Amino acid sequence: MRLILLGPPGAGKGTQAQRLVEKHGIPQLSTGDMLRAAVQAGTEVGKRAKAVMDAGELVSDAIVNAIVAERIDQPDCARGFILDGYPRTLVQADAVEAMLAERGIALDSVIELVVDDRALVGRIVKRAEDAKASGQPVRKDDNPEVFEERLREYYKKTAPLTGYYYAKGRLKTVDGMASIDAVTAEIGKVLAAAAK
Ligand code: AMP
């Protein structure tokens, strides 16, 4: 199964992706996680991405496309993968099409988690508090100021992807304001319908 999860920061893509990993045994490819790992490891990519990420802006298409192209060729992606936080621009969406076509594989579903913006800042603040309480590092971009910029980037560059996939007849929407379990159940229904 090859799936794209769309939605603004704080929509719950990561949480749902983790549940899908457990259920389907395929990896979650989060470009945010991959970039944070690169920053942590101090790689060339990490050095270039750090300031951009800290400011809540998007890392260049060339960097993320290259990271994903390399990642989907790993053996654990052979049975499928969940793209979480990628693609985030129309250029990236075209890159996904090309990557899949080159490999002779197809996308099964694109699912957008539809959420109310007003709830998002609260979710991000809570995510930072939870991370702190459990002794995990708090993301530098999980604060209300940077979040505003992340949301602006989302509307400018990522939101057009819903139209892109809708026009291709691929977009499915799920109410991301429902409980985590209810969202998981809805996603399950969408995937079951797509598999028929
Ligand atoms: P995330 O963990 O998905 O919220 O991503 C954290 C940050 O990493 C974003 O605010 C961007 O700076 C960067 N990032 C993650 N994925 C992408 C992407 N597909 N394109 C560009 N930048 C990205």
PDB file of N, CA and C in Angstrom, residues 12 30 37 46 73 94 99 140 158 165 177 181 183:
ATOM      1  N   GLY A  12      -2.470  15.730  12.819  1.00  0.00           N
ATOM      2  CA  GLY A  12      -2.491  14.343  13.316  1.00  0.00           C
ATOM      3  C   GLY A  12      -1.936  13.333  12.320  1.00  0.00           C
ATOM      4  N   SER A  30       8.454  10.123   7.007  1.00  0.00           N
ATOM      5  CA  SER A  30       8.212  11.507   7.404  1.00  0.00           C
ATOM      6  C   SER A  30       9.429  12.328   7.024  1.00  0.00           C
ATOM      7  N   ALA A  37      16.647  14.239  11.668  1.00  0.00           N
ATOM      8  CA  ALA A  37      17.752  13.290  11.871  1.00  0.00           C
ATOM      9  C   ALA A  37      19.023  13.825  11.191  1.00  0.00           C
ATOM     10  N   GLY A  46      21.559  18.449   6.599  1.00  0.00           N
ATOM     11  CA  GLY A  46      21.104  18.964   7.893  1.00  0.00           C
ATOM     12  C   GLY A  46      21.546  20.402   8.113  1.00  0.00           C
ATOM     13  N   ASP A  73      13.729   3.460  -2.185  1.00  0.00           N
ATOM     14  CA  ASP A  73      14.428   2.326  -2.774  1.00  0.00           C
ATOM     15  C   ASP A  73      14.961   1.363  -1.713  1.00  0.00           C
ATOM     16  N   ASP A  94       4.652  16.535  -8.308  1.00  0.00           N
ATOM     17  CA  ASP A  94       5.063  16.044  -9.633  1.00  0.00           C
ATOM     18  C   ASP A  94       6.236  15.076  -9.506  1.00  0.00           C
ATOM     19  N   MET A  99       8.695   9.647  -9.677  1.00  0.00           N
ATOM     20  CA  MET A  99       9.401   8.579  -8.941  1.00  0.00           C
ATOM     21  C   MET A  99       8.648   7.262  -9.038  1.00  0.00           C
ATOM     22  N   LYS A 140      11.979  22.626  18.063  1.00  0.00           N
ATOM     23  CA  LYS A 140      12.201  24.069  18.110  1.00  0.00           C
ATOM     24  C   LYS A 140      11.100  24.840  17.379  1.00  0.00           C
ATOM     25  N   THR A 158       1.229  24.168   0.238  1.00  0.00           N
ATOM     26  CA  THR A 158       0.771  22.774   0.361  1.00  0.00           C
ATOM     27  C   THR A 158      -0.723  22.621   0.086  1.00  0.00           C
ATOM     28  N   TYR A 165      -4.780  16.678  -6.281  1.00  0.00           N
ATOM     29  CA  TYR A 165      -5.194  15.273  -6.179  1.00  0.00           C
ATOM     30  C   TYR A 165      -6.691  15.106  -6.439  1.00  0.00           C
ATOM     31  N   MET A 177     -10.853  16.406  13.054  1.00  0.00           N
ATOM     32  CA  MET A 177     -11.212  16.967  14.368  1.00  0.00           C
ATOM     33  C   MET A 177     -11.847  15.899  15.258  1.00  0.00           C
ATOM     34  N   ASP A 181      -9.047   7.769  17.681  1.00  0.00           N
ATOM     35  CA  ASP A 181      -9.570   6.451  17.287  1.00  0.00           C
ATOM     36  C   ASP A 181     -10.576   6.562  16.135  1.00  0.00           C
ATOM     37  N   VAL A 183     -10.670   8.900  13.845  1.00  0.00           N
ATOM     38  CA  VAL A 183      -9.932   9.223  12.613  1.00  0.00           C
ATOM     39  C   VAL A 183      -9.292   7.945  12.057  1.00  0.00           C
TER      40      VAL A 183
END
